[in-house]
Amino acid sequence: MKKNFRSMRKYTIAALVTAAACLASGCAKKEVSVEVVSGAENENKPQISIQENPAALFLKITAEYDSDWQDEHSLISTKTSQIRILDEDHAELQKALDALNQKNLDSQSTFMADNQADARQMYQDKPELMENNGWESELTLTAVRADETVLCLRQTDYSWLGGAHPNTCITGITYDTQTGAELSLKDIANDYDGIYEYVLERLAKEHDPNMFFEQYEDAVKAMFYGGDADYSPVHWSLTNEGVTIWFNQYDIAPYAAGPVSVEIPFAEQGELFQKKYQSTKTSYVKELQECESVEADVDGDGKKEAVSYEVERDAYGIGGAITVTCEDHSFNTASLMEQDYGAGGGYTSEGYLIHTEAGKTYLYLQHQSDNDSHYINIFDLTTKTPVYTGFTGSSWSDSPITDPDNFLLWDRLDVLGTYSAYREYHIGPDGMPQTEDELFRLGNANHENPVTLVSVRDLKVSVLNAGLQEQETIPSGTSFQIIATDGKSFVEAKMDDGRSCRIPVVKDADAWDWKINGVSEYECFEMLPYAG
């Protein structure tokens, strides 16, 4: 029997408030070349032609952590995503992202302040409730589209305060890449009423109506058009394929129903949206977490297949063989692991299902190994039967893949110090990542934690000037901030006078150290920041 939506929603809110009170009292638980790195309504909206291939926008999403521990038990913890653009050409957008970063940090600081004392009290009164893990809050950002038109993020707000189940809410945040302005669904719509009507139609057709709260249509209308303080604006995200509308748990259905979504493909419903935000690309990327699944038409027959993967883990969480499943077909890597280290899982795993413009579908799995390094293994799913394709020691690390034709992979380098740097890649015809970029770059995010060397002798370097390289001897005591390297013959750095230069380096096959003009690197700088 359907439940009355309005009364159920009020009951749920009241229950959450009661639960919080209980907890408090303790009663419940680009074009490639030779590179130099240096520093209102819609009626009157103009129609802009579809942008076939907007250039990718490169990002780095890291995390800030805070926690309170007692007796080696985590009592309460927070994890907060922080997002930065890796170039310096989008100042207004970065300002908007800085504001989002700070807003989320402030929110997590408030969470800690409001709940830290209660968590400690809970541990004193009922320590068994925190035997496995303490209270936690995570604000996690993922990018679903990132190009020169829009940056579309999904933010997952997850929290657990000792109750029967955690609370999860997913919101969409979309920015105009050029202006940094946040966009609403109305901003990208050509027919807003048509979008609303399409969503109602698909909800009724794609789901059992008995799963919804009674009068759920009123909730959908309120989320689209406002007028009811109980409801937030409708949640949405924008990809190259179309727009996804979703409703979180308790929005229009009970918790057990999980999030409910409606896909609006541009190919079929493009007239509902401004052409400026549409794309002709047929490629796509879907995030895939361990032991979860996504649906995609991997072989182009018009039917979607369920794709998932699992990693065999020992008692310490160390990963072994990987099982990849596509519909009724599975492949296990156990037989490959003796010959190929990259065929096994690491301490943690995450993945992307990637469909290319050529119609091929691949699963990229990234694993964390020792010393916080990462690697990727690749599976071809195009025939629906998973096939192991290969392994690479590069990784996307904290830079999300949103475009199979242009994404970043990072490598750990040991050239005048230890640091991570990236190159641009695309999916090759064999499914492996390919690059024409010989230069590894540290990126704009490195400005917060620069790799800086101070010379202790005069150094002969190549100063970069208007695309030319001019030999110059730079005096002892000069600071060099590393910004790029080819990993074998030079390190590019910015000097303290603002100019960029290339420091020549050479390493013999049997040598440990790099030589600069025939002199050991250790005799050229005060300190070299190599990892231990």
CSV table of C-alpha atoms in Angstrom, one decimal, residues 107-450:
chain,number,residue,atom,x,y,z
A,107,SER,CA,30.7,22.5,7.1
A,108,GLN,CA,33.0,19.7,8.3
A,109,SER,CA,34.5,21.9,11.0
A,110,THR,CA,30.9,22.5,12.2
A,111,PHE,CA,30.2,18.8,12.1
A,112,MET,CA,33.3,18.1,14.3
A,113,ALA,CA,32.4,20.9,16.8
A,114,ASP,CA,28.8,19.8,17.1
A,115,ASN,CA,29.5,16.1,17.5
A,116,GLN,CA,32.9,15.6,19.0
A,117,ALA,CA,31.9,15.7,22.6
A,118,ASP,CA,28.9,13.4,22.0
A,119,ALA,CA,31.2,10.9,20.2
A,120,ARG,CA,33.5,10.9,23.2
A,121,GLN,CA,30.6,10.4,25.6
A,122,MET,CA,29.3,7.5,23.4
A,123,TYR,CA,32.7,5.8,23.6
A,124,GLN,CA,32.7,6.1,27.4
A,125,ASP,CA,29.2,4.8,27.8
A,126,LYS,CA,29.1,2.2,25.1
A,127,PRO,CA,32.5,1.5,23.6
A,128,GLU,CA,31.3,-1.6,21.9
A,129,LEU,CA,29.4,0.6,19.5
A,130,MET,CA,32.6,2.1,18.2
A,131,GLU,CA,34.6,-1.1,18.2
A,132,ASN,CA,34.8,-1.2,14.3
A,133,ASN,CA,34.6,2.5,13.4
A,134,GLY,CA,33.6,5.8,14.8
A,135,TRP,CA,31.2,8.5,13.7
A,136,GLU,CA,32.1,10.0,10.3
A,137,SER,CA,31.2,12.6,7.7
A,138,GLU,CA,32.5,12.6,4.1
A,139,LEU,CA,32.0,15.3,1.5
A,140,THR,CA,33.2,13.8,-1.7
A,141,LEU,CA,33.4,15.4,-5.1
A,142,THR,CA,33.5,13.6,-8.4
A,143,ALA,CA,33.6,15.2,-11.9
A,144,VAL,CA,31.1,13.9,-14.5
A,145,ARG,CA,31.9,16.4,-17.2
A,146,ALA,CA,34.9,18.8,-17.4
A,147,ASP,CA,35.5,20.8,-20.6
A,148,GLU,CA,35.7,24.4,-21.9
A,149,THR,CA,31.9,24.7,-21.7
A,150,VAL,CA,30.9,23.3,-18.3
A,151,LEU,CA,32.3,21.7,-15.2
A,152,CYS,CA,29.8,19.4,-13.7
A,153,LEU,CA,30.4,17.9,-10.3
A,154,ARG,CA,28.5,15.5,-8.1
A,155,GLN,CA,28.9,15.9,-4.4
A,156,THR,CA,28.1,13.0,-2.1
A,157,ASP,CA,27.4,14.0,1.5
A,158,TYR,CA,27.8,10.8,3.6
A,159,SER,CA,27.4,10.7,7.4
A,160,TRP,CA,27.0,8.1,10.1
A,161,LEU,CA,26.3,8.9,13.7
A,162,GLY,CA,25.8,5.4,15.1
A,163,GLY,CA,22.3,4.7,13.7
A,164,ALA,CA,20.9,1.8,11.9
A,165,HIS,CA,22.2,3.0,8.5
A,166,PRO,CA,24.2,6.0,7.2
A,167,ASN,CA,22.7,9.0,5.6
A,168,THR,CA,23.7,9.8,2.0
A,169,CYS,CA,22.7,12.7,-0.1
A,170,ILE,CA,24.0,13.4,-3.6
A,171,THR,CA,23.8,16.9,-5.2
A,172,GLY,CA,24.9,18.2,-8.5
A,173,ILE,CA,26.9,21.4,-9.0
A,174,THR,CA,27.5,22.8,-12.5
A,175,TYR,CA,29.6,25.8,-13.5
A,176,ASP,CA,30.1,27.8,-16.6
A,177,THR,CA,33.8,27.1,-17.3
A,178,GLN,CA,34.6,30.5,-18.7
A,179,THR,CA,32.8,32.7,-16.1
A,180,GLY,CA,32.7,30.5,-13.0
A,181,ALA,CA,29.0,31.2,-12.6
A,182,GLU,CA,27.0,28.3,-11.2
A,183,LEU,CA,24.3,27.1,-13.6
A,184,SER,CA,20.8,25.9,-12.7
A,185,LEU,CA,18.7,23.4,-14.7
A,186,LYS,CA,16.7,26.4,-16.1
A,187,ASP,CA,20.0,28.0,-17.3
A,188,ILE,CA,20.7,25.0,-19.6
A,189,ALA,CA,17.1,24.3,-20.5
A,190,ASN,CA,15.3,25.2,-23.8
A,191,ASP,CA,12.0,23.8,-22.6
A,192,TYR,CA,11.9,23.6,-18.8
A,193,ASP,CA,8.3,22.5,-18.6
A,194,GLY,CA,9.1,19.8,-21.2
A,195,ILE,CA,11.9,18.4,-18.9
A,196,TYR,CA,9.5,18.3,-16.0
A,197,GLU,CA,6.9,16.5,-18.0
A,198,TYR,CA,9.4,14.0,-19.4
A,199,VAL,CA,10.7,13.2,-15.9
A,200,LEU,CA,7.2,12.5,-14.6
A,201,GLU,CA,6.5,10.3,-17.6
A,202,ARG,CA,9.7,8.2,-17.2
A,203,LEU,CA,9.2,7.8,-13.5
A,204,ALA,CA,5.8,6.2,-14.1
A,205,LYS,CA,7.1,4.0,-17.0
A,206,GLU,CA,10.4,2.9,-15.6
A,207,HIS,CA,9.4,2.1,-12.0
A,208,ASP,CA,6.8,0.3,-10.1
A,209,PRO,CA,4.5,3.1,-9.0
A,210,ASN,CA,3.8,1.3,-5.7
A,211,MET,CA,7.4,2.0,-4.7
A,212,PHE,CA,6.8,5.7,-4.5
A,213,PHE,CA,5.2,7.7,-1.7
A,214,GLU,CA,1.6,8.7,-2.2
A,215,GLN,CA,1.4,12.0,-4.1
A,216,TYR,CA,5.0,11.8,-5.0
A,217,GLU,CA,4.1,13.9,-8.1
A,218,ASP,CA,3.6,16.9,-5.8
A,219,ALA,CA,7.1,16.4,-4.5
A,220,VAL,CA,8.6,16.3,-8.0
A,221,LYS,CA,6.7,19.5,-8.9
A,222,ALA,CA,7.9,21.3,-5.8
A,223,MET,CA,11.5,20.3,-6.6
A,224,PHE,CA,11.2,21.6,-10.1
A,225,TYR,CA,9.2,24.8,-9.4
A,226,GLY,CA,9.7,25.6,-5.7
A,227,GLY,CA,7.0,27.0,-3.4
A,228,ASP,CA,7.6,24.4,-0.7
A,229,ALA,CA,10.3,24.9,1.9
A,230,ASP,CA,10.4,21.1,2.6
A,231,TYR,CA,12.0,20.5,-0.8
A,232,SER,CA,15.4,21.4,-2.3
A,233,PRO,CA,15.7,22.2,-6.0
A,234,VAL,CA,15.8,19.2,-8.3
A,235,HIS,CA,19.1,17.4,-8.5
A,236,TRP,CA,20.7,17.1,-11.9
A,237,SER,CA,24.0,16.5,-13.7
A,238,LEU,CA,25.2,17.1,-17.3
A,239,THR,CA,27.3,14.7,-19.4
A,240,ASN,CA,28.1,14.6,-23.1
A,241,GLU,CA,25.3,12.1,-23.5
A,242,GLY,CA,22.5,14.0,-21.8
A,243,VAL,CA,21.1,15.1,-18.5
A,244,THR,CA,20.5,12.9,-15.4
A,245,ILE,CA,17.7,13.9,-12.9
A,246,TRP,CA,17.8,12.1,-9.6
A,247,PHE,CA,16.0,12.0,-6.3
A,248,ASN,CA,17.7,11.0,-3.1
A,249,GLN,CA,16.5,8.6,-0.5
A,250,TYR,CA,13.3,9.9,1.1
A,251,ASP,CA,12.7,12.4,-1.6
A,252,ILE,CA,9.9,10.5,-3.4
A,253,ALA,CA,10.4,6.9,-2.1
A,254,PRO,CA,11.4,5.1,1.1
A,255,TYR,CA,15.1,4.6,2.1
A,256,ALA,CA,15.1,1.0,0.9
A,257,ALA,CA,14.3,2.1,-2.7
A,258,GLY,CA,17.6,4.0,-2.9
A,259,PRO,CA,18.2,6.9,-5.2
A,260,VAL,CA,15.8,7.1,-8.2
A,261,SER,CA,17.1,8.6,-11.5
A,262,VAL,CA,15.8,9.5,-15.0
A,263,GLU,CA,18.2,9.7,-18.0
A,264,ILE,CA,17.4,12.3,-20.6
A,265,PRO,CA,19.5,11.6,-23.7
A,266,PHE,CA,20.4,14.4,-26.1
A,267,ALA,CA,20.1,12.0,-29.0
A,268,GLU,CA,16.3,11.6,-28.3
A,269,GLN,CA,15.4,14.7,-26.4
A,270,GLY,CA,17.9,17.3,-27.5
A,271,GLU,CA,15.2,19.9,-28.1
A,272,LEU,CA,14.6,20.2,-24.4
A,273,PHE,CA,18.1,21.7,-23.9
A,274,GLN,CA,20.1,24.6,-25.3
A,275,LYS,CA,22.5,23.4,-28.0
A,276,LYS,CA,25.4,25.1,-26.4
A,277,TYR,CA,25.5,22.4,-23.7
A,278,GLN,CA,25.1,19.4,-26.0
A,279,SER,CA,27.8,17.3,-27.7
A,280,THR,CA,28.0,15.0,-30.7
A,281,LYS,CA,30.3,12.7,-28.8
A,282,THR,CA,29.3,9.1,-28.5
A,283,SER,CA,32.1,8.3,-26.0
A,284,TYR,CA,31.4,8.3,-22.3
A,285,VAL,CA,32.9,7.5,-18.9
A,286,LYS,CA,31.1,5.9,-15.9
A,287,GLU,CA,32.6,5.7,-12.5
A,288,LEU,CA,32.6,2.2,-11.0
A,289,GLN,CA,33.4,1.3,-7.4
A,290,GLU,CA,34.4,-2.1,-6.1
A,291,CYS,CA,31.5,-4.6,-5.6
A,292,GLU,CA,29.1,-2.1,-7.2
A,293,SER,CA,27.7,-2.2,-10.8
A,294,VAL,CA,26.8,0.1,-13.7
A,295,GLU,CA,24.8,-0.6,-16.8
A,296,ALA,CA,26.1,0.2,-20.3
A,297,ASP,CA,25.7,-1.0,-23.8
A,298,VAL,CA,29.2,-2.4,-24.1
A,299,ASP,CA,28.8,-4.1,-27.5
A,300,GLY,CA,26.5,-1.7,-29.4
A,301,ASP,CA,23.5,-4.0,-29.7
A,302,GLY,CA,21.2,-1.5,-28.1
A,303,LYS,CA,20.8,-3.4,-24.9
A,304,LYS,CA,22.6,-2.5,-21.6
A,305,GLU,CA,24.7,-5.0,-19.7
A,306,ALA,CA,25.6,-4.9,-16.0
A,307,VAL,CA,29.3,-4.5,-15.3
A,308,SER,CA,31.0,-5.1,-12.0
A,309,TYR,CA,34.3,-6.2,-10.4
A,310,GLU,CA,35.5,-7.8,-7.2
A,311,VAL,CA,39.0,-8.1,-5.7
A,312,GLU,CA,39.9,-11.1,-3.5
A,313,ARG,CA,41.3,-9.7,-0.3
A,314,ASP,CA,43.1,-11.3,2.6
A,315,ALA,CA,42.6,-10.6,6.3
A,316,TYR,CA,44.7,-7.5,6.0
A,317,GLY,CA,42.8,-6.1,3.0
A,318,ILE,CA,45.6,-6.8,0.5
A,319,GLY,CA,44.2,-7.4,-2.9
A,320,GLY,CA,44.7,-10.6,-5.0
A,321,ALA,CA,42.9,-11.8,-8.1
A,322,ILE,CA,40.3,-9.7,-9.7
A,323,THR,CA,37.0,-11.0,-11.1
A,324,VAL,CA,35.4,-8.8,-13.8
A,325,THR,CA,31.8,-9.6,-14.7
A,326,CYS,CA,29.9,-8.3,-17.7
A,327,GLU,CA,26.3,-9.6,-17.6
A,328,ASP,CA,26.7,-13.5,-17.6
A,329,HIS,CA,30.4,-13.5,-18.5
A,330,SER,CA,33.2,-13.4,-15.9
A,331,PHE,CA,37.0,-13.4,-16.0
A,332,ASN,CA,39.3,-14.0,-13.1
A,333,THR,CA,43.0,-12.9,-13.2
A,334,ALA,CA,44.4,-15.6,-10.8
A,335,SER,CA,46.1,-17.5,-13.6
A,336,LEU,CA,47.9,-14.3,-14.8
A,337,MET,CA,49.2,-13.0,-11.5
A,338,GLU,CA,52.5,-15.0,-11.5
A,339,GLN,CA,53.5,-13.5,-14.8
A,340,ASP,CA,52.0,-10.1,-14.5
A,341,TYR,CA,52.0,-8.1,-11.2
A,342,GLY,CA,49.5,-5.7,-12.6
A,343,ALA,CA,46.8,-8.3,-12.9
A,344,GLY,CA,46.1,-8.2,-9.2
A,345,GLY,CA,44.4,-5.7,-7.0
A,346,GLY,CA,46.0,-3.5,-4.4
A,347,TYR,CA,45.0,-2.1,-0.9
A,348,THR,CA,42.2,-0.1,-2.5
A,349,SER,CA,40.6,-0.2,-5.9
A,350,GLU,CA,38.4,2.1,-8.1
A,351,GLY,CA,37.4,2.0,-11.7
A,352,TYR,CA,36.1,3.6,-14.8
A,353,LEU,CA,33.9,2.0,-17.5
A,354,ILE,CA,35.1,3.8,-20.7
A,355,HIS,CA,33.3,3.7,-24.1
A,356,THR,CA,35.3,5.2,-27.0
A,357,GLU,CA,34.2,7.0,-30.2
A,358,ALA,CA,35.4,3.8,-32.0
A,359,GLY,CA,32.7,1.8,-30.2
A,360,LYS,CA,35.0,-0.1,-27.9
A,361,THR,CA,34.3,-0.5,-24.2
A,362,TYR,CA,37.1,-0.9,-21.6
A,363,LEU,CA,37.3,-1.2,-17.8
A,364,TYR,CA,40.2,0.7,-16.2
A,365,LEU,CA,40.9,-0.4,-12.7
A,366,GLN,CA,43.3,1.7,-10.5
A,367,HIS,CA,44.8,0.1,-7.4
A,368,GLN,CA,46.9,1.5,-4.6
A,369,SER,CA,50.1,-0.4,-3.8
A,370,ASP,CA,53.0,0.1,-1.5
A,371,ASN,CA,54.3,3.6,-0.6
A,372,ASP,CA,51.0,5.1,-1.8
A,373,SER,CA,51.8,4.4,-5.4
A,374,HIS,CA,49.2,3.4,-7.9
A,375,TYR,CA,48.8,1.3,-11.1
A,376,ILE,CA,46.1,0.5,-13.6
A,377,ASN,CA,45.0,-2.7,-15.2
A,378,ILE,CA,42.8,-2.7,-18.3
A,379,PHE,CA,40.1,-5.1,-19.5
A,380,ASP,CA,38.3,-5.1,-22.9
A,381,LEU,CA,34.5,-5.6,-22.6
A,382,THR,CA,33.6,-5.0,-26.2
A,383,THR,CA,32.4,-8.5,-26.9
A,384,LYS,CA,30.7,-8.8,-23.4
A,385,THR,CA,33.3,-11.4,-22.5
A,386,PRO,CA,36.0,-9.7,-20.4
A,387,VAL,CA,39.5,-9.9,-21.7
A,388,TYR,CA,42.6,-8.8,-19.8
A,389,THR,CA,44.4,-6.2,-22.0
A,390,GLY,CA,47.4,-5.1,-19.9
A,391,PHE,CA,48.9,-3.0,-17.1
A,392,THR,CA,50.5,0.4,-16.7
A,393,GLY,CA,52.4,1.9,-13.8
A,394,SER,CA,50.9,5.3,-14.5
A,395,SER,CA,47.6,6.2,-12.8
A,396,TRP,CA,44.9,8.9,-12.9
A,397,SER,CA,45.6,9.3,-9.2
A,398,ASP,CA,43.4,12.3,-8.1
A,399,SER,CA,42.7,13.6,-11.7
A,400,PRO,CA,39.3,12.2,-12.8
A,401,ILE,CA,38.8,10.8,-16.3
A,402,THR,CA,35.9,12.4,-18.0
A,403,ASP,CA,36.9,12.2,-21.7
A,404,PRO,CA,38.5,9.0,-23.3
A,405,ASP,CA,40.2,11.2,-25.9
A,406,ASN,CA,41.9,13.5,-23.4
A,407,PHE,CA,42.8,12.6,-19.8
A,408,LEU,CA,45.8,12.8,-17.4
A,409,LEU,CA,47.9,10.0,-16.0
A,410,TRP,CA,50.5,10.6,-13.3
A,411,ASP,CA,53.9,9.1,-12.7
A,412,ARG,CA,56.2,9.2,-9.7
A,413,LEU,CA,59.5,10.6,-10.9
A,414,ASP,CA,62.9,10.8,-9.2
A,415,VAL,CA,64.8,13.6,-11.1
A,416,LEU,CA,66.4,16.2,-8.8
A,417,GLY,CA,63.9,15.1,-6.1
A,418,THR,CA,60.8,12.9,-5.9
A,419,TYR,CA,57.4,14.2,-7.1
A,420,SER,CA,54.4,13.3,-9.1
A,421,ALA,CA,53.9,14.7,-12.6
A,422,TYR,CA,51.4,14.1,-15.4
A,423,ARG,CA,51.1,13.7,-19.2
A,424,GLU,CA,48.1,13.8,-21.5
A,425,TYR,CA,46.7,10.5,-22.8
A,426,HIS,CA,44.0,9.0,-25.0
A,427,ILE,CA,42.6,5.5,-25.3
A,428,GLY,CA,44.6,3.7,-28.1
A,429,PRO,CA,43.2,1.2,-30.6
A,430,ASP,CA,44.2,-1.7,-28.3
A,431,GLY,CA,42.6,-0.1,-25.3
A,432,MET,CA,45.9,0.9,-23.6
A,433,PRO,CA,46.5,4.6,-22.8
A,434,GLN,CA,48.7,6.3,-25.4
A,435,THR,CA,50.5,9.7,-25.3
A,436,GLU,CA,52.4,11.9,-27.7
A,437,ASP,CA,53.5,14.1,-24.8
A,438,GLU,CA,57.1,13.8,-23.8
A,439,LEU,CA,56.9,16.3,-21.1
A,440,PHE,CA,55.8,15.5,-17.5
A,441,ARG,CA,54.2,18.5,-15.8
A,442,LEU,CA,53.7,19.2,-12.1
A,443,GLY,CA,50.7,21.5,-12.7
A,444,ASN,CA,49.1,24.4,-11.0
A,445,ALA,CA,48.2,22.4,-7.9
A,446,ASN,CA,51.9,22.1,-7.2
A,447,HIS,CA,52.0,25.8,-6.3
A,448,GLU,CA,50.7,25.1,-2.8
A,449,ASN,CA,53.5,22.6,-2.1
A,450,PRO,CA,56.3,23.5,-4.6
